[in-house]
Coordinates of C-alpha atoms in Angstrom, one line a residue:
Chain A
X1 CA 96.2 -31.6 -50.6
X2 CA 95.6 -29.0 -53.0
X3 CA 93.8 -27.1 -51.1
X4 CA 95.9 -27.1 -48.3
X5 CA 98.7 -26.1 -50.3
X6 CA 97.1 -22.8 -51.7
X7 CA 96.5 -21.8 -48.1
X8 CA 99.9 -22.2 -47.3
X9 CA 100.6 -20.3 -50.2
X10 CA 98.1 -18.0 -49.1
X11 CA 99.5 -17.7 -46.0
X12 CA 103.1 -16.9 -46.8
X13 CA 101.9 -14.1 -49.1
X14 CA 100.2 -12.3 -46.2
X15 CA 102.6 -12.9 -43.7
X16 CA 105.1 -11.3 -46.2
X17 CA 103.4 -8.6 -46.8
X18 CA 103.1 -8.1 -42.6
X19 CA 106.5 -8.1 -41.9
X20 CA 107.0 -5.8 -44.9
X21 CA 104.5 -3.4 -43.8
X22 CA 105.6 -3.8 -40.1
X23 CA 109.2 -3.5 -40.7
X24 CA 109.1 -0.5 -42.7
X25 CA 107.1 1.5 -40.2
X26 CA 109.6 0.1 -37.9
X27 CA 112.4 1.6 -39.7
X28 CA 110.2 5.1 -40.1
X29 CA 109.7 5.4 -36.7
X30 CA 113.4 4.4 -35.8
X31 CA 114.5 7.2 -37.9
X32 CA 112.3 9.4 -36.7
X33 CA 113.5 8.7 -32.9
X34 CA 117.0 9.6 -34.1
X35 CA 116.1 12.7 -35.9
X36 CA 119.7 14.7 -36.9
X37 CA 121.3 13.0 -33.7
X38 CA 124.6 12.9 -34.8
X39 CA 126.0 9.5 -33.5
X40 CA 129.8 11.0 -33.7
X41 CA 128.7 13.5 -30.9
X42 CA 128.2 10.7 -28.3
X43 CA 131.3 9.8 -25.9
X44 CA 133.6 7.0 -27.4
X45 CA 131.9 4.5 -23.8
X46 CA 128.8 4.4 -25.9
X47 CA 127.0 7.3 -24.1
X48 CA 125.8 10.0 -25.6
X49 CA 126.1 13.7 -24.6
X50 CA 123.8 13.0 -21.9
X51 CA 125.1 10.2 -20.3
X52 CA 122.7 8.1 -21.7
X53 CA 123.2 5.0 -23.7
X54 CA 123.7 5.7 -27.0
X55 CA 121.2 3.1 -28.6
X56 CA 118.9 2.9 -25.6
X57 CA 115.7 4.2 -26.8
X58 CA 114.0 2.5 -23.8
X59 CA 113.1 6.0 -22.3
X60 CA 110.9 6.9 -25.3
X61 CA 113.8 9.3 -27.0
X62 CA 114.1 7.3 -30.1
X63 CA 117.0 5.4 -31.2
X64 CA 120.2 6.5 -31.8
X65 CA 121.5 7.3 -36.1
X66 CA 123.4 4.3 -35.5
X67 CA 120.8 2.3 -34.6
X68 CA 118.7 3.2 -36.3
X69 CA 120.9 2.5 -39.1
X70 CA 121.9 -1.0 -38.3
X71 CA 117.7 -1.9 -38.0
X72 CA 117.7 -0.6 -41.1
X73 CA 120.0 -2.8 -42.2
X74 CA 118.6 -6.1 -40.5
X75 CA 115.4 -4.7 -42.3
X76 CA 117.0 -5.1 -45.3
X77 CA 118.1 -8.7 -45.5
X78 CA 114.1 -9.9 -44.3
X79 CA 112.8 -7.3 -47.1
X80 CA 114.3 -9.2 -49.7
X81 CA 113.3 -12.4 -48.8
X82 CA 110.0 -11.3 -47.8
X83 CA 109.8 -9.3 -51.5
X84 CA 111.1 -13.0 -53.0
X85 CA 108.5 -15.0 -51.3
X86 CA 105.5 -12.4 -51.9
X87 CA 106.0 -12.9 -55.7
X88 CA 106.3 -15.9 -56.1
X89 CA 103.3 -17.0 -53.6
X90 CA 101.5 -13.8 -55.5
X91 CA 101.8 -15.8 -59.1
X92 CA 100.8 -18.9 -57.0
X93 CA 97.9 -17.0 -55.6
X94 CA 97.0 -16.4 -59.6
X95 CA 97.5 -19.7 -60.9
X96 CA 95.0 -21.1 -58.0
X97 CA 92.7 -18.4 -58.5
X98 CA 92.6 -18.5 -62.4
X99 CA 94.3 -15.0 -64.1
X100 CA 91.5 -12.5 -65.6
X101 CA 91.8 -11.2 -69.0
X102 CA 93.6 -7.9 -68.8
X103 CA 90.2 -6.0 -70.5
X104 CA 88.3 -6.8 -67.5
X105 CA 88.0 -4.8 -64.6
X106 CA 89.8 -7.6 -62.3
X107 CA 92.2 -7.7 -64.9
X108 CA 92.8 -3.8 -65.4
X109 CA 93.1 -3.8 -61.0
X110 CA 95.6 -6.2 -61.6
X111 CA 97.8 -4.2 -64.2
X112 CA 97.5 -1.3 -62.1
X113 CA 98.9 -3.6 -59.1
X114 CA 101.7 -5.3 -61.1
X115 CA 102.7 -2.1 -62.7
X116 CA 102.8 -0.3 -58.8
X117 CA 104.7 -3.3 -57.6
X118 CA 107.5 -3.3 -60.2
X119 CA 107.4 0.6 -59.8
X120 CA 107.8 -0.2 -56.0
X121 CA 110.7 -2.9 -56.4
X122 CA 112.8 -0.8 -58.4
X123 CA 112.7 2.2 -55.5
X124 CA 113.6 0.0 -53.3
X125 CA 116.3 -1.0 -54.7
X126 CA 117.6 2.5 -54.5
X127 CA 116.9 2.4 -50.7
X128 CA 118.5 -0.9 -50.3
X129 CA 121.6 0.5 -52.0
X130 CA 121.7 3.6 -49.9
X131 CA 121.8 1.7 -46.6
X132 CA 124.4 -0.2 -47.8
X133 CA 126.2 2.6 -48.6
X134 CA 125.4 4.0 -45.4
X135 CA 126.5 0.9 -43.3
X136 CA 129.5 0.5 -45.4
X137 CA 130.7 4.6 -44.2
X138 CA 129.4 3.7 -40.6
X139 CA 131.7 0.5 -40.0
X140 CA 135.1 2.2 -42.1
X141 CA 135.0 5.6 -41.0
X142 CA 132.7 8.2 -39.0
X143 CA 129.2 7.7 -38.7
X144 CA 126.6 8.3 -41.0
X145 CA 125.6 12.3 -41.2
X146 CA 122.4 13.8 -40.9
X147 CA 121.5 14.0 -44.5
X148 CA 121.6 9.8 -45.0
X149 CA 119.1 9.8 -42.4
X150 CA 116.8 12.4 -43.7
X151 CA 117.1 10.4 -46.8
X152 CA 116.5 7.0 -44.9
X153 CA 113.0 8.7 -42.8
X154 CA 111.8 9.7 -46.1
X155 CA 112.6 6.2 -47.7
X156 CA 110.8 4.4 -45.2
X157 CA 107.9 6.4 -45.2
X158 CA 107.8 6.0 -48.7
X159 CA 108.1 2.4 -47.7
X160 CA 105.2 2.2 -45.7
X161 CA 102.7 4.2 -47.3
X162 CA 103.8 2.5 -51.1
X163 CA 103.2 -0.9 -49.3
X164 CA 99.8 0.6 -48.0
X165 CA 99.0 1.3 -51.4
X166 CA 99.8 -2.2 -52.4
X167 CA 97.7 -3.8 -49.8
X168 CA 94.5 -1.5 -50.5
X169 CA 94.7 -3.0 -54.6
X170 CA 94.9 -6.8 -53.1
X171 CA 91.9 -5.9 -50.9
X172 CA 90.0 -4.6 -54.3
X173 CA 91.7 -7.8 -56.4
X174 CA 90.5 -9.8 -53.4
X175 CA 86.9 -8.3 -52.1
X176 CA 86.3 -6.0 -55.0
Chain B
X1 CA 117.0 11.8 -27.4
X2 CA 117.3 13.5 -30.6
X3 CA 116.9 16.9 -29.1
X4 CA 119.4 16.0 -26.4
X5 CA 122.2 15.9 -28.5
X6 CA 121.9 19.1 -30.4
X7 CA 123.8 20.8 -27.9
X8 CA 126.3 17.9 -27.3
X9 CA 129.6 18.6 -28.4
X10 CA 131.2 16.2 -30.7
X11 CA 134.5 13.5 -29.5
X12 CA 137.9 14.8 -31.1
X13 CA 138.3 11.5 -33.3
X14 CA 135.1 11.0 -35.0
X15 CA 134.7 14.1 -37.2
X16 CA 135.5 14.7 -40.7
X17 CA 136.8 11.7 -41.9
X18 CA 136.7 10.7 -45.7
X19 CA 135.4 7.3 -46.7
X20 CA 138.4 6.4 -48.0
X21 CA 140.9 7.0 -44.9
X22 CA 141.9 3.7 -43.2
X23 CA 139.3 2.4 -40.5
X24 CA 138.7 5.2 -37.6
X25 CA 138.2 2.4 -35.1
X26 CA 137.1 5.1 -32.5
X27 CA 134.5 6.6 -34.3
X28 CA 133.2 2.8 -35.9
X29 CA 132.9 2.5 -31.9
X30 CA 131.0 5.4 -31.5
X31 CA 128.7 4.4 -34.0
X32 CA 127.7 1.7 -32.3
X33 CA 130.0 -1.0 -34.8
X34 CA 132.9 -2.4 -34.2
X35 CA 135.1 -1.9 -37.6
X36 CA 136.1 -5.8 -37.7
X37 CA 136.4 -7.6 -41.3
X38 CA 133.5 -9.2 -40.3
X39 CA 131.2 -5.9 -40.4
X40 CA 132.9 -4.6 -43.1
X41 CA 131.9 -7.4 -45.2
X42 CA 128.5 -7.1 -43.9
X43 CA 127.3 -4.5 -46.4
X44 CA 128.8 -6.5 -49.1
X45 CA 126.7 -9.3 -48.4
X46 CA 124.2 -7.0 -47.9
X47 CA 124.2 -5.5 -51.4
X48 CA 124.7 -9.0 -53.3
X49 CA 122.0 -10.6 -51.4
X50 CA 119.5 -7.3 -52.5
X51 CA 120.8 -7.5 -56.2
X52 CA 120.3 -10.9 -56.5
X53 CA 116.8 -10.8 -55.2
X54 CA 116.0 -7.7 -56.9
X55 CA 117.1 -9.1 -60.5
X56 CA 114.8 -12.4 -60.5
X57 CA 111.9 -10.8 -58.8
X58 CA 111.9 -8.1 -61.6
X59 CA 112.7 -10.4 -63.8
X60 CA 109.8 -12.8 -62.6
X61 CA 107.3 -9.5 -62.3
X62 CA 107.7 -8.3 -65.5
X63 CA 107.4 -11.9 -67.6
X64 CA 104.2 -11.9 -65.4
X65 CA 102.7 -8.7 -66.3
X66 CA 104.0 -9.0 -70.3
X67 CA 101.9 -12.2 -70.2
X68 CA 98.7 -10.8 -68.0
X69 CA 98.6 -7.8 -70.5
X70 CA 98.7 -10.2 -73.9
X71 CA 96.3 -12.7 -71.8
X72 CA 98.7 -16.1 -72.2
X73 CA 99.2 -16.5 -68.3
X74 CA 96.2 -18.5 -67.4
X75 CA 97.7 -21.9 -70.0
X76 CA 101.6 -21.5 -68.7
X77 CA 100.3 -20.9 -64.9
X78 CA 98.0 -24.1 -64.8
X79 CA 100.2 -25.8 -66.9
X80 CA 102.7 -25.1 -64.3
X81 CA 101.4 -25.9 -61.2
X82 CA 102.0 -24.5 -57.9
X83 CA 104.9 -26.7 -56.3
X84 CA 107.0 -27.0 -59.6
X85 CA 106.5 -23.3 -60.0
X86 CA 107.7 -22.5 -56.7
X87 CA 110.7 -25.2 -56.7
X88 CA 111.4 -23.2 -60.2
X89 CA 111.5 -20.0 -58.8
X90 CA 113.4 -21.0 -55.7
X91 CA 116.2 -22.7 -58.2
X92 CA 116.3 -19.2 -60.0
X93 CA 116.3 -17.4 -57.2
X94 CA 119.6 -19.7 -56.2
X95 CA 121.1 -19.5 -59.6
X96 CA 120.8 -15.4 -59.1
X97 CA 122.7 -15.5 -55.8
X98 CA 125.5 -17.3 -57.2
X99 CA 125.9 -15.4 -60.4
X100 CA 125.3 -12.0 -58.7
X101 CA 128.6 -13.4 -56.1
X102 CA 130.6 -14.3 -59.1
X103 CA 129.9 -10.9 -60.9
X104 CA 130.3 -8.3 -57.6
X105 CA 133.2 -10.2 -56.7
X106 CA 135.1 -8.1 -53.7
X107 CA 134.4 -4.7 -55.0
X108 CA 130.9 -4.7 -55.3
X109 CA 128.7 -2.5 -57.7
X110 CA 130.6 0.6 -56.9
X111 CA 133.9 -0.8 -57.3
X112 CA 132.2 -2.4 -60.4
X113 CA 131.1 1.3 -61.9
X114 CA 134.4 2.3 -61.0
X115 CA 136.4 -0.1 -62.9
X116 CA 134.0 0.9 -66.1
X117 CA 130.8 0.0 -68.1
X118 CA 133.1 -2.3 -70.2
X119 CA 133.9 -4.1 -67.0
X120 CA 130.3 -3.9 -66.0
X121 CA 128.2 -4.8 -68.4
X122 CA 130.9 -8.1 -69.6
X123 CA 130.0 -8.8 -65.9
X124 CA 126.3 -8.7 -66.3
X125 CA 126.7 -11.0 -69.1
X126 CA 128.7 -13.0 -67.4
X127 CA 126.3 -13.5 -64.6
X128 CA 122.8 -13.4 -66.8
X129 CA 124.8 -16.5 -68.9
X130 CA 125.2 -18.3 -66.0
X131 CA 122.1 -18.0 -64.6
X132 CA 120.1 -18.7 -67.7
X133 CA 122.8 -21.7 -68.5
X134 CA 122.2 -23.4 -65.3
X135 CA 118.2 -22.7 -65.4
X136 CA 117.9 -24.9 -68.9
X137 CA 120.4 -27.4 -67.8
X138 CA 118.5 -28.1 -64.9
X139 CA 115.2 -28.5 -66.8
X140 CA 117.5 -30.8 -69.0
X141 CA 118.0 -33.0 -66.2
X142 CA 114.7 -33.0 -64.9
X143 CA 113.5 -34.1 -68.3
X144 CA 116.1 -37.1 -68.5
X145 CA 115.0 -38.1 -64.9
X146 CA 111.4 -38.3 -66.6
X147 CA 112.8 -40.5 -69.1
X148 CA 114.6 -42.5 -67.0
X149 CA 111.9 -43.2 -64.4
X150 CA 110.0 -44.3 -67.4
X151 CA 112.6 -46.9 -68.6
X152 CA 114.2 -44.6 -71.4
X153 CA 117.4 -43.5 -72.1
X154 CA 117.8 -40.9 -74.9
X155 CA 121.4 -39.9 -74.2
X156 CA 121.9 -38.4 -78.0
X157 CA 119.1 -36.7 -78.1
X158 CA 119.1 -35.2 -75.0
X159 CA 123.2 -34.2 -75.1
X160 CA 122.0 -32.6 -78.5
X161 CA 118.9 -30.5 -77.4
X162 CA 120.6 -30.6 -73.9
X163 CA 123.6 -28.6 -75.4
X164 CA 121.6 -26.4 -77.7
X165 CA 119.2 -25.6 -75.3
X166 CA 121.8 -24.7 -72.4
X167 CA 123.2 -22.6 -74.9
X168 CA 120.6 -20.5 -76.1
X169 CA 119.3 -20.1 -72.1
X170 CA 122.9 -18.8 -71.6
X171 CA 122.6 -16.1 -74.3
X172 CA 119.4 -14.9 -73.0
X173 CA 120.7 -14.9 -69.8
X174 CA 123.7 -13.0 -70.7
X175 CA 121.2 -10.4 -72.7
X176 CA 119.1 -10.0 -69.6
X177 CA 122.1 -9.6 -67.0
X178 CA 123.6 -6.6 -69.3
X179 CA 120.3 -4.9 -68.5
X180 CA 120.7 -5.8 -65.0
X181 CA 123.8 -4.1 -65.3
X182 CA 123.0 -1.5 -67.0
X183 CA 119.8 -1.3 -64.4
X184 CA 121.9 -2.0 -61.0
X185 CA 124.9 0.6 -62.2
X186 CA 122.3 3.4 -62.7
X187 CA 120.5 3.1 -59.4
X188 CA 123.8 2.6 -57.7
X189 CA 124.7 5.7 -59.1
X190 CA 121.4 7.3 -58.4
X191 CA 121.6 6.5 -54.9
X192 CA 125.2 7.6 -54.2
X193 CA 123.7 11.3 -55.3
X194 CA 120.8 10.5 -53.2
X195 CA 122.7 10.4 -50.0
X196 CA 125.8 12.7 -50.2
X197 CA 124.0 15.5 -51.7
X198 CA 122.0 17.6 -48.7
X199 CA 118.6 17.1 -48.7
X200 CA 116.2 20.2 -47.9
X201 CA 115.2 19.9 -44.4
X202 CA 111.2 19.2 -43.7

């Protein structure tokens, strides 16, 4: 029973980390596709200047700032959740495993990761907060301008490559 | 697409609105929203469910690593157990959804800053009370479930320590959500700059 439980544990705490690392490259890549597109320059039928649905990135042009902007937001809400669950299956993950002093070198790996997490929480607040904002202008007024995007390509990739970084000290806490 | 639109030229009603002019329903359009109530209240919901989750997995990160670095988690942790501990968190993690909704309210952390620290941070300590209230009140009633399973009922005692105990949680609590606050005011701050001012390009 025990057993079984620690692998669910185990279990949630990489799937977590998956859609984490997933959705943020997700978001990169989204943001990338819509470049300094300005959504305000497409036609008010949901085309852009080229006749072409404004959020249809089926053709392999990238997505529209809009939607781009409204994945980020979905992103957002599983983020948390995701960020909720991978803590609290991590100090499970701990308790099964049996916590290392901090002087030895599994227990300095893990101050190192703890430390980078928290470090990694708190920016991502900022992000969250910044998509909000940005979803907030987009739905009472024009869409979102070219510099919120920049800001939200930059975020994500430091998104993806902070999670990276994450996932390479579990792999040393794990198999080191 | 992105390099299609550079030469596009931009629709009449979307430009240069402020974000405080009344909804430009044309442009929300454009955008790919419709400017309902409903979307406008997603961000909201957005930013409460983030704070929330933000403030008790800091909260829970940092207790962790203060006990890792002075070497008490191992006791607590197996003490603990991994059900209770997750059934704990999750409870916590409910307890900051509700307190985070109460302190927001409609206006949200930026209407929050607006209406100033004193208003801000007697909201953090609003919501921290709550949360760490409700969090020793439930562990109150866990323990007189225990005691009444096993064919006890300390009623004095437990009112007593109940009380005392609910209200030293919700003093904590309150200490803890004026550094949230203080925490959630500055990055909401932070990330305002962060977006309106240009960014160099790449």
């Amino acid at each position: 029973m025990a057993s079984a439980l620690h692998l669910v544990v185990r279990l949630v705490h990489v799937l977590g980390m998956a859609v984490l690392l997933g959705g943020a490259a997700l978001a990169w890549d989204a943001f990338r596709g819509a470049g300094d597109h300005d959504a305000s320059a497409d036609a008010p039928d949901g085309t852009d200047a080229d006749g072409n649905d404004a959020d249809d990135d089926s053709e392999g042009a990238g997505t529209s700032g809009s939607g781009a902007l409204r994945l980020a937001g979905h992103y957002e809400w599983v983020f948390w959740a995701a960020m909720g669950l991978l803590v609290v299956t991590g100090v499970g993950n701990l308790g099964a495993l049996g916590p290392p002093g901090p002087g030895t070198p599994w227990g300095r790996v893990l101050t190192v990761k703890l430390l980078v997490v928290t470090a990694f929480v708190l920016g991502s607040f900022i992000r969250t907060l910044a998509v909000v904002d940005l979803r907030a202008r987009a739905t009472t007024g024009p869409a979102d301008g070219a510099d919120g995007r920049r800001f939200c390509r930059r975020a994500y990739a430091a998104t993806a490559w902070s999670l990276v970084a994450v996932v390479a000290l579990a792999e040393v806490l794990a198999h080191g | 697409m992105a390099d299609g639109e550079a030469s596009g030229e931009p629709s009449g009603g979307a430009g240069g609105g402020s974000g405080g002019a009344p909804v430009d329903r044309e442009s929300a359009d454009v955008a790919g929203e419709v400017g309902t109530v409903e979307d406008q209240e997603r961000p909201a919901r957005l930013e409460r469910w983030a704070l929330a989750t933000f403030a008790v997995v800091t909260f829970g990160l940092v207790l962790v690593l203060v006990g890792h670095l002075h070497d008490a988690l191992a006791g607590p942790l197996s003490d603990l157990g991994t059900l209770p501990g997750v059934l704990l968190f999750g409870y916590l993690w409910a307890l900051s959804v509700a307190g985070v909704r109460v302190a927001l309210g409609d206006g949200g952390l930026r209407g929050l800053r607006a209406a100033g620290t004193v208003r801000l941070l007697g909201r953090g300590a609003a919501a921290g009370a709550v949360v760490g209230g409700g969090f020793v009140l439930a562990l109150v009633f866990v323990v007189l479930g225990q005691a009444l399973l096993s064919g006890q009922f300390p009623l004095a005692g437990l009112l007593l320590y109940g009380s005392i105990g609910t209200a030293i949680g919700a003093l904590v609590g309150s200490v803890v959500g004026v550094v949230f606050a203080v925490v959630a005011g500055g990055f909401s701050a932070a990330s305002d700059a962060l977006v309106e001012q240009p960014a160099a390009e790449d």
